[in-house]
Short mmCIF file of C-alpha atoms and ligand atoms in Angstrom, two decimals:
data_model
loop_
_atom_site.label_atom_id
_atom_site.label_comp_id
_atom_site.label_asym_id
_atom_site.label_seq_id
_atom_site.Cartn_x
_atom_site.Cartn_y
_atom_site.Cartn_z
CA MET A 1 87.83 154.33 16.49
CA THR A 2 91.56 154.00 17.17
CA THR A 3 92.57 151.21 19.53
CA ARG A 4 94.84 152.44 22.29
CA TYR A 5 97.41 150.26 23.99
CA TYR A 6 99.17 150.58 27.32
CA LEU A 7 102.44 148.64 27.54
CA TRP A 8 104.12 148.22 30.92
CA THR A 9 107.58 146.70 31.20
CA VAL A 10 109.85 145.60 34.03
CA GLY A 11 113.04 143.57 34.08
CA CYS A 12 116.13 143.24 31.96
CA GLN A 13 117.11 144.87 28.67
CA MET A 14 115.81 141.80 26.83
CA ASN A 15 112.33 142.53 28.16
CA ARG A 16 112.70 146.15 27.14
CA ALA A 17 113.78 145.13 23.67
CA ASP A 18 110.78 142.74 23.42
CA SER A 19 108.46 145.58 24.42
CA GLU A 20 109.97 147.94 21.86
CA LYS A 21 109.43 145.29 19.22
CA LEU A 22 105.85 144.73 20.28
CA ALA A 23 105.17 148.47 20.30
CA ALA A 24 106.61 148.74 16.78
CA GLY A 25 104.27 145.90 15.72
CA PHE A 26 101.26 147.57 17.34
CA ASP A 27 102.13 150.85 15.65
CA ARG A 28 102.34 149.05 12.33
CA LEU A 29 98.84 147.66 12.95
CA GLY A 30 97.56 151.19 13.52
CA LEU A 31 97.20 151.02 17.31
CA LYS A 32 98.15 154.11 19.32
CA ALA A 33 100.20 154.09 22.51
CA THR A 34 98.87 155.66 25.69
CA ASP A 35 100.63 156.09 29.02
CA ARG A 36 97.31 156.10 30.91
CA ILE A 37 96.04 152.63 31.65
CA GLU A 38 92.48 153.87 32.21
CA ARG A 39 92.35 155.13 28.61
CA ALA A 40 93.61 151.90 27.05
CA ASP A 41 91.65 149.30 25.07
CA VAL A 42 94.54 146.83 25.24
CA VAL A 43 96.90 146.41 28.20
CA VAL A 44 100.10 144.38 28.01
CA LEU A 45 102.18 143.70 31.11
CA ASN A 46 105.68 142.53 30.21
CA THR A 47 106.85 140.89 33.43
CA CYS A 48 110.00 139.66 35.13
CA SER A 49 110.30 136.95 37.75
CA VAL A 50 113.99 137.13 38.52
CA ARG A 51 113.22 138.97 41.79
CA GLN A 52 110.19 138.84 44.05
CA HIS A 53 109.96 142.63 43.96
CA ALA A 54 109.40 142.65 40.18
CA GLU A 55 106.62 140.04 40.51
CA ASP A 56 104.99 142.03 43.31
CA ARG A 57 104.81 145.07 41.04
CA ALA A 58 103.04 142.98 38.40
CA TYR A 59 100.57 141.67 40.99
CA SER A 60 99.76 145.21 42.00
CA LYS A 61 99.10 146.14 38.33
CA LEU A 62 96.92 143.05 37.94
CA GLY A 63 94.85 144.15 40.94
CA ARG A 64 94.30 147.56 39.34
CA ILE A 65 93.33 145.88 36.05
CA ARG A 66 90.80 143.62 37.81
CA ASP A 67 89.02 146.75 39.07
CA LEU A 68 89.28 148.50 35.71
CA LYS A 69 87.82 145.53 33.91
CA LYS A 70 84.70 145.68 36.05
CA GLU A 71 84.04 149.18 34.71
CA ARG A 72 85.26 148.40 31.18
CA PRO A 73 84.60 144.75 30.30
CA HIS A 74 85.78 145.25 26.69
CA LEU A 75 89.36 145.88 27.93
CA LYS A 76 91.77 143.24 26.55
CA VAL A 77 94.63 142.21 28.80
CA ALA A 78 97.79 140.24 28.05
CA LEU A 79 100.40 139.04 30.52
CA MET A 80 103.76 138.36 28.89
CA GLY A 81 107.38 137.82 29.89
CA CYS A 82 109.10 135.66 32.46
CA MET A 83 106.06 135.20 34.73
CA VAL A 84 104.50 133.07 32.01
CA GLY A 85 105.63 129.47 31.74
CA LEU A 86 104.75 126.56 29.47
CA LYS A 87 101.62 125.77 31.45
CA THR A 88 99.24 128.62 32.09
CA ASP A 89 96.41 126.81 33.99
CA GLU A 90 97.51 128.15 37.36
CA LEU A 91 97.90 131.70 36.01
CA GLU A 92 94.49 131.50 34.31
CA ARG A 93 92.91 130.48 37.60
CA ARG A 94 94.63 133.23 39.60
CA PHE A 95 94.17 136.00 37.07
CA PRO A 96 90.82 135.64 35.29
CA GLN A 97 91.11 139.30 34.27
CA VAL A 98 93.89 138.29 31.82
CA ASP A 99 92.78 137.31 28.29
CA ALA A 100 96.10 136.12 26.86
CA PHE A 101 99.35 134.74 28.26
CA ALA A 102 102.55 134.96 26.23
CA ARG A 103 106.04 133.73 27.07
CA PRO A 104 108.98 136.01 26.23
CA GLN A 105 109.40 136.46 22.48
CA GLN A 106 106.13 134.63 21.79
CA PHE A 107 103.92 137.35 20.46
CA GLY A 108 101.34 135.05 18.84
CA PRO A 109 98.72 135.11 21.66
CA ILE A 110 98.96 138.91 21.81
CA MET A 111 98.54 139.21 18.05
CA GLU A 112 95.41 137.07 18.30
CA LEU A 113 94.09 139.44 20.94
CA VAL A 114 94.49 142.47 18.67
CA GLU A 115 93.64 140.51 15.52
CA GLY A 116 97.10 141.03 14.08
CA PRO A 117 98.35 139.14 11.03
CA ALA A 118 99.25 135.63 12.17
CA GLU A 119 101.22 134.93 8.97
CA ASP A 120 103.91 137.35 10.12
CA LEU A 121 104.68 135.24 13.13
CA GLY A 122 107.39 132.83 11.93
CA GLY A 123 110.92 132.86 13.39
CA GLU A 124 111.98 136.26 14.68
CA PHE A 125 108.88 138.30 15.34
CA TRP A 126 108.42 140.70 12.43
CA PRO A 127 112.11 140.70 11.51
CA THR A 128 111.76 143.87 9.45
CA THR A 129 109.62 145.81 11.93
CA TYR A 130 111.75 148.05 14.10
CA ALA A 131 110.95 150.58 16.75
CA VAL A 132 111.87 154.17 15.87
CA PRO A 133 114.75 154.84 18.28
CA GLU A 134 114.26 157.56 20.86
CA GLY A 135 117.90 158.52 21.33
CA PRO A 136 121.44 157.82 20.16
CA THR A 137 121.69 154.43 21.92
CA SER A 138 119.71 151.29 21.30
CA PHE A 139 119.52 147.66 22.44
CA VAL A 140 119.63 144.92 19.81
CA PRO A 141 118.98 141.30 20.83
CA VAL A 142 121.34 139.00 18.91
CA VAL A 143 120.82 135.69 20.69
CA HIS A 144 117.65 134.71 22.52
CA GLY A 145 117.34 132.20 25.36
CA CYS A 146 119.97 130.33 27.35
CA ASN A 147 121.29 126.76 27.45
CA LYS A 148 123.07 126.99 30.79
CA PHE A 149 120.45 126.14 33.43
CA CYS A 150 122.08 127.75 36.46
CA THR A 151 120.10 126.36 39.40
CA TYR A 152 118.65 129.67 40.65
CA CYS A 153 117.61 131.04 37.27
CA ILE A 154 114.22 130.95 35.57
CA VAL A 155 115.41 132.34 32.23
CA PRO A 156 116.01 129.05 30.34
CA TYR A 157 112.50 127.87 31.25
CA ARG A 158 110.88 131.06 30.07
CA ARG A 159 113.05 132.22 27.19
CA GLY A 160 113.92 128.75 25.90
CA ARG A 161 117.19 127.55 24.37
CA GLU A 162 119.80 129.75 22.71
CA LYS A 163 118.68 130.91 19.28
CA SER A 164 120.86 133.30 17.32
CA ARG A 165 119.48 135.78 14.86
CA PRO A 166 120.99 135.61 11.36
CA MET A 167 123.81 138.11 10.97
CA ASP A 168 122.32 139.85 7.93
CA GLU A 169 119.09 140.44 9.83
CA ILE A 170 121.00 142.10 12.70
CA VAL A 171 123.08 144.20 10.30
CA ARG A 172 119.87 145.39 8.57
CA GLU A 173 118.35 146.37 11.91
CA VAL A 174 121.45 148.26 13.04
CA ALA A 175 121.67 150.04 9.66
CA TYR A 176 118.04 151.14 10.14
CA LEU A 177 118.82 152.34 13.66
CA THR A 178 121.86 154.34 12.57
CA ALA A 179 119.83 155.91 9.77
CA HIS A 180 117.50 157.11 12.53
CA GLY A 181 120.17 158.72 14.72
CA VAL A 182 121.54 155.81 16.74
CA ARG A 183 125.30 156.00 17.32
CA GLU A 184 125.77 153.17 19.83
CA VAL A 185 124.16 149.73 19.93
CA THR A 186 124.26 147.24 22.76
CA LEU A 187 124.19 143.67 21.48
CA LEU A 188 122.07 141.61 23.85
CA GLY A 189 122.07 137.99 24.87
CA GLN A 190 121.61 136.23 28.20
CA THR A 191 125.04 134.84 27.34
CA VAL A 192 125.99 137.09 24.45
CA GLU A 193 129.18 135.21 23.51
CA ALA A 194 126.99 132.21 22.70
CA TYR A 195 126.03 134.11 19.54
CA GLY A 196 126.27 132.14 16.33
CA HIS A 197 127.04 128.58 17.42
CA ASP A 198 123.60 127.45 16.20
CA LEU A 199 123.83 129.22 12.82
CA ASP A 200 124.89 127.41 9.65
CA ASP A 201 128.36 128.87 9.22
CA GLN A 202 128.85 129.33 12.99
CA PRO A 203 130.03 132.94 13.13
CA ASP A 204 130.98 134.16 16.60
CA LEU A 205 130.33 137.44 18.37
CA GLY A 206 133.64 138.82 17.05
CA ASP A 207 132.53 138.15 13.46
CA LEU A 208 129.26 139.97 14.12
CA MET A 209 131.11 142.92 15.66
CA ARG A 210 133.45 143.04 12.66
CA GLU A 211 130.48 143.14 10.28
CA LEU A 212 128.73 145.86 12.28
CA SER A 213 131.93 147.91 12.50
CA SER A 214 131.69 148.50 8.76
CA LEU A 215 128.48 150.54 9.22
CA GLU A 216 129.74 154.05 8.77
CA ARG A 217 127.29 155.88 11.01
CA LEU A 218 127.71 153.47 13.90
CA GLU A 219 130.27 154.82 16.37
CA ARG A 220 130.16 152.35 19.25
CA ILE A 221 129.28 148.73 20.00
CA ARG A 222 128.55 147.37 23.47
CA PHE A 223 127.59 143.84 24.45
CA LEU A 224 125.73 142.24 27.37
CA THR A 225 125.82 139.82 29.28
CA SER A 226 129.05 137.86 29.20
CA TYR A 227 129.43 134.28 30.34
CA PRO A 228 133.03 133.34 31.20
CA ARG A 229 133.15 129.97 29.48
CA ASP A 230 131.70 131.28 26.22
CA MET A 231 134.10 134.21 26.13
CA THR A 232 136.80 132.77 23.88
CA GLY A 233 140.23 134.22 23.18
CA ARG A 234 139.11 134.79 19.57
CA ILE A 235 136.17 136.94 20.70
CA LEU A 236 138.34 138.86 23.15
CA GLU A 237 140.92 139.58 20.46
CA ALA A 238 138.18 140.93 18.20
CA ILE A 239 136.87 143.17 21.00
CA ALA A 240 140.38 144.49 21.65
CA ALA A 241 141.14 145.02 17.97
CA LEU A 242 137.93 146.68 16.77
CA PRO A 243 138.01 150.43 17.52
CA LYS A 244 134.21 150.73 17.66
CA VAL A 245 133.79 148.02 20.30
CA MET A 246 133.76 149.41 23.82
CA GLU A 247 136.06 148.04 26.53
CA CYS A 248 133.12 147.42 28.79
CA PHE A 249 132.29 144.01 30.25
CA SER A 250 129.38 142.73 32.31
CA LEU A 251 130.80 139.45 33.61
CA PRO A 252 128.71 137.91 36.42
CA VAL A 253 130.65 135.71 38.83
CA GLN A 254 127.75 135.16 41.32
CA ALA A 255 129.96 133.58 44.03
CA ALA A 256 133.63 132.81 44.64
CA SER A 257 133.61 129.53 46.53
CA ASP A 258 133.99 126.53 44.22
CA ALA A 259 131.46 124.62 46.31
CA VAL A 260 128.82 127.32 45.78
CA LEU A 261 129.70 127.73 42.09
CA GLU A 262 129.31 124.01 41.59
CA SER A 263 126.03 123.96 43.47
CA MET A 264 124.83 126.84 41.26
CA ARG A 265 125.98 124.87 38.18
CA ARG A 266 127.74 127.93 36.88
CA GLY A 267 130.15 125.79 34.87
CA TYR A 268 133.43 127.37 36.00
CA THR A 269 135.67 127.47 39.06
CA LYS A 270 136.94 130.53 40.86
CA ALA A 271 140.38 130.02 39.31
CA GLU A 272 138.88 129.86 35.81
CA TYR A 273 136.92 133.05 36.41
CA VAL A 274 139.99 134.85 37.77
CA ALA A 275 141.98 133.69 34.73
CA LYS A 276 139.26 135.07 32.41
CA VAL A 277 139.40 138.48 34.05
CA ALA A 278 143.19 138.40 33.76
CA GLU A 279 142.87 137.58 30.05
CA VAL A 280 140.55 140.56 29.54
CA ARG A 281 142.87 142.90 31.42
CA ALA A 282 145.98 141.62 29.62
CA LEU A 283 144.41 142.62 26.31
CA MET A 284 142.58 145.75 27.55
CA PRO A 285 144.22 147.06 30.74
CA ALA A 286 141.71 149.90 31.16
CA ALA A 287 138.61 147.75 30.58
CA GLY A 288 135.57 148.49 32.74
CA ILE A 289 134.32 145.25 34.31
CA THR A 290 131.13 144.90 36.33
CA THR A 291 129.87 141.74 37.99
CA ASP A 292 126.83 140.22 39.71
CA ILE A 293 126.86 138.52 43.10
CA ILE A 294 124.21 136.45 44.86
CA VAL A 295 124.64 136.27 48.63
CA GLY A 296 122.94 133.73 50.88
CA TYR A 297 122.62 131.00 48.24
CA PRO A 298 121.55 127.67 49.84
CA GLY A 299 124.42 126.21 51.83
CA GLU A 300 126.63 129.33 51.59
CA THR A 301 128.78 129.25 54.74
CA GLY A 302 130.64 132.11 56.37
CA ALA A 303 133.84 130.75 54.83
CA ASP A 304 132.22 130.66 51.37
CA PHE A 305 131.14 134.27 51.76
CA GLN A 306 134.63 135.22 52.93
CA GLU A 307 135.92 133.97 49.56
CA THR A 308 133.46 136.28 47.81
CA ARG A 309 134.76 139.22 49.82
CA GLU A 310 138.35 138.32 49.02
CA LEU A 311 137.55 137.97 45.33
CA LEU A 312 135.94 141.41 45.25
CA GLU A 313 139.00 142.93 46.95
CA ALA A 314 141.35 141.13 44.57
CA LEU A 315 139.58 141.75 41.26
CA ARG A 316 138.31 145.27 42.01
CA PHE A 317 135.24 145.52 39.80
CA ASP A 318 133.93 148.83 38.53
CA LYS A 319 130.48 147.95 39.82
CA VAL A 320 128.90 145.02 41.65
CA HIS A 321 125.21 144.23 41.31
CA VAL A 322 124.39 142.31 44.45
CA ALA A 323 121.20 140.48 45.40
CA ALA A 324 120.20 138.30 48.33
CA TYR A 325 119.13 134.85 47.17
CA SER A 326 115.40 134.20 47.02
CA PRO A 327 114.04 130.96 45.60
CA ARG A 328 112.26 131.46 42.29
CA PRO A 329 109.45 128.97 41.68
CA GLY A 330 110.21 126.56 38.86
CA THR A 331 114.01 126.66 39.22
CA ILE A 332 116.24 123.74 40.19
CA ALA A 333 117.25 125.44 43.44
CA TRP A 334 113.58 125.99 44.34
CA ARG A 335 112.78 122.33 43.72
CA LYS A 336 115.82 120.75 45.33
CA MET A 337 117.48 123.06 47.82
CA GLU A 338 116.58 124.40 51.19
CA ASP A 339 116.71 128.18 51.48
CA ASP A 340 118.76 127.76 54.65
CA VAL A 341 120.68 131.02 55.07
CA PRO A 342 118.72 133.18 57.56
CA ALA A 343 117.36 136.49 56.27
CA ASP A 344 119.45 138.55 58.70
CA VAL A 345 122.64 136.79 57.55
CA LYS A 346 121.74 137.43 53.90
CA SER A 347 121.10 141.06 54.68
CA GLU A 348 124.41 141.39 56.56
CA ARG A 349 126.32 139.81 53.63
CA LEU A 350 124.53 142.05 51.18
CA HIS A 351 125.61 145.13 53.10
CA ARG A 352 129.19 143.86 53.33
CA VAL A 353 129.31 143.53 49.54
CA GLU A 354 127.78 146.99 49.12
CA GLU A 355 130.43 148.48 51.43
CA ILE A 356 133.29 146.88 49.50
CA GLU A 357 131.69 147.85 46.19
CA GLY A 358 131.14 151.49 47.20
CA ARG A 359 134.72 151.91 48.40
CA ILE A 360 136.35 150.27 45.38
CA SER A 361 134.07 152.04 42.86
CA GLN A 362 135.00 155.37 44.41
CA GLU A 363 138.71 154.53 44.25
CA ILE A 364 138.50 153.43 40.63
CA ASN A 365 136.46 156.48 39.64
CA GLU A 366 138.93 158.84 41.31
CA ARG A 367 141.60 157.57 38.96
CA TYR A 368 139.61 159.07 36.10
CA VAL A 369 139.98 162.61 37.51
CA GLY A 370 142.36 164.61 35.33
CA THR A 371 142.00 162.24 32.37
CA THR A 372 140.23 162.94 29.08
CA GLN A 373 137.49 160.49 28.12
CA GLN A 374 135.42 160.10 25.00
CA ILE A 375 131.71 160.42 25.84
CA LEU A 376 128.68 159.77 23.69
CA VAL A 377 126.09 162.31 24.83
CA GLU A 378 122.97 160.21 25.46
CA GLY A 379 120.54 162.71 26.93
CA VAL A 380 119.94 165.50 29.42
CA ARG A 381 118.85 165.16 33.07
CA GLY A 382 117.55 168.44 34.40
CA THR A 383 119.93 170.79 32.64
CA GLN A 384 122.93 168.46 32.64
CA PRO A 385 123.87 166.42 29.58
CA PHE A 386 125.13 162.94 30.35
CA GLY A 387 126.82 160.09 28.55
CA ARG A 388 129.19 157.19 29.06
CA THR A 389 132.89 156.57 28.63
CA ARG A 390 134.07 153.69 26.46
CA THR A 391 134.44 151.75 29.72
CA GLY A 392 130.80 152.34 30.67
CA LYS A 393 131.23 155.10 33.28
CA LEU A 394 128.33 157.52 33.57
CA VAL A 395 129.55 161.12 33.11
CA HIS A 396 127.58 164.34 33.70
CA LEU A 397 128.70 167.38 31.76
CA ASP A 398 128.98 170.90 33.11
CA VAL A 399 128.02 172.63 29.88
CA PRO A 400 125.42 172.01 27.14
CA ALA A 401 126.29 169.42 24.50
CA ARG A 402 124.41 168.06 21.52
CA ILE A 403 122.68 164.74 22.12
CA GLY A 404 124.25 162.10 19.90
CA SER A 405 127.64 163.83 19.68
CA LEU A 406 130.93 162.22 20.65
CA VAL A 407 132.88 164.61 22.83
CA ASP A 408 136.23 164.46 24.60
CA VAL A 409 135.62 165.33 28.21
CA ARG A 410 138.10 166.35 30.90
CA ILE A 411 137.01 164.54 34.09
CA GLU A 412 136.99 166.86 37.10
CA HIS A 413 135.04 165.08 39.78
CA ALA A 414 134.39 161.46 40.78
CA GLY A 415 131.66 159.94 42.94
CA PRO A 416 130.98 156.23 43.51
CA PHE A 417 128.25 156.12 40.84
CA SER A 418 129.27 158.71 38.27
CA LEU A 419 131.85 161.22 37.08
CA ARG A 420 131.57 164.88 36.16
CA GLY A 421 133.52 166.83 33.61
CA THR A 422 133.79 169.52 30.94
CA PRO A 423 134.22 169.00 27.18
CA VAL A 424 137.79 169.78 26.15
CA ASP A 425 136.52 172.19 23.45
CA ALA A 426 134.68 174.23 26.09
CA LEU A 427 137.82 174.33 28.25
CA VAL A 428 139.89 175.72 25.37
CA THR A 429 137.46 178.56 24.67
CA VAL A 430 137.03 179.62 28.31
S1 LIG B 501 123.75 131.82 32.25
FE1 LIG B 501 122.71 131.07 34.07
S2 LIG B 501 122.07 132.96 35.14
FE2 LIG B 501 122.51 133.54 33.01
S3 LIG B 501 120.53 133.43 31.96
FE3 LIG B 501 121.57 131.44 31.65
S4 LIG B 501 120.80 130.15 33.32
FE4 LIG B 501 120.32 132.29 33.87
#
């Protein structure tokens, strides 16, 4: 009888990429996917602990599984991802319904559960097993882990230290993806510019982009997430010079006050961050730049927050992902700092950032109206095709367009979250 698996994923693109890899491995072993948990023989929850909300969703799934397991004791359950640390005793005690615990990228315990081939588990998990892509865009992890240890972040404890994948392995994967219809890849790393420093000949992200640019069927290259200090002039020059690399940056600042940045151990000052953004814009004036902000970090005063507001007004990001600080167990901030900003103050600061963000995003997006932008058509929502500009703006199209095609689109309408437009070809024939 065929073994059915149910794979549930929350969190960042890295988690999604891990799940795609695991699913490809399961498929290779002859397991079949199901989207109904009650029909599964194997359940894998790929979790995130960056926010309390993501953990709460996993707890709710675990409650459902506890009940299911009473009816179906043969059900095998694995908990993977950032909720799983080095020591699992506490998790084992709390969740006896779970049979295997696996940290991110560590698929061994799950393979044991499904009696998969253990000999395939050295280095990158099944380096030649790829998921069949579902659309024209795909995520490709290039460097795993993080060496930075920002005080609020659990990632280095769960995903381990930076480990780059060999360039030829990445090129092979992207060639496979493009042979299966992918036109745009997003190169992933917690700090993607850290790519290569641990490899023998120390290539950098620019070298990898150059290599990938030679793949004929690949049209576009994106990259996530940037870390200011790792983003060298050499990498920026490669991004600016390579036509396939998109001018689209995700560059978290987190806070503007030097005192808060130091307390977070972010490794840069406000002035250094501002200089990095200036460097990007000097080379690529139209670049789309998004950022992340944490409000209410321990010790953040009104004056500190005022600096964040001023920075947002001065740098005018395309999008700001804002979160109120909440201590994550196991992090340095959780161990050593008092969560001393009251909840109502955090909430007020969060809304202030959202207000600034909404206004500036709208203003930036309005500048696109009347321009022509190249869009890669990624899919269709309802009846409307959608895709992104080279700067990362979401665009809905007024007329049908083939998924996977690159089209020049005249932008006619701008909202704070997306644009709307008509392909130039369609305009000509009207
Ligand atoms: S750079 Fe900092 S915030 Fe980003 S993953 Fe590493 S430790 Fe976490």
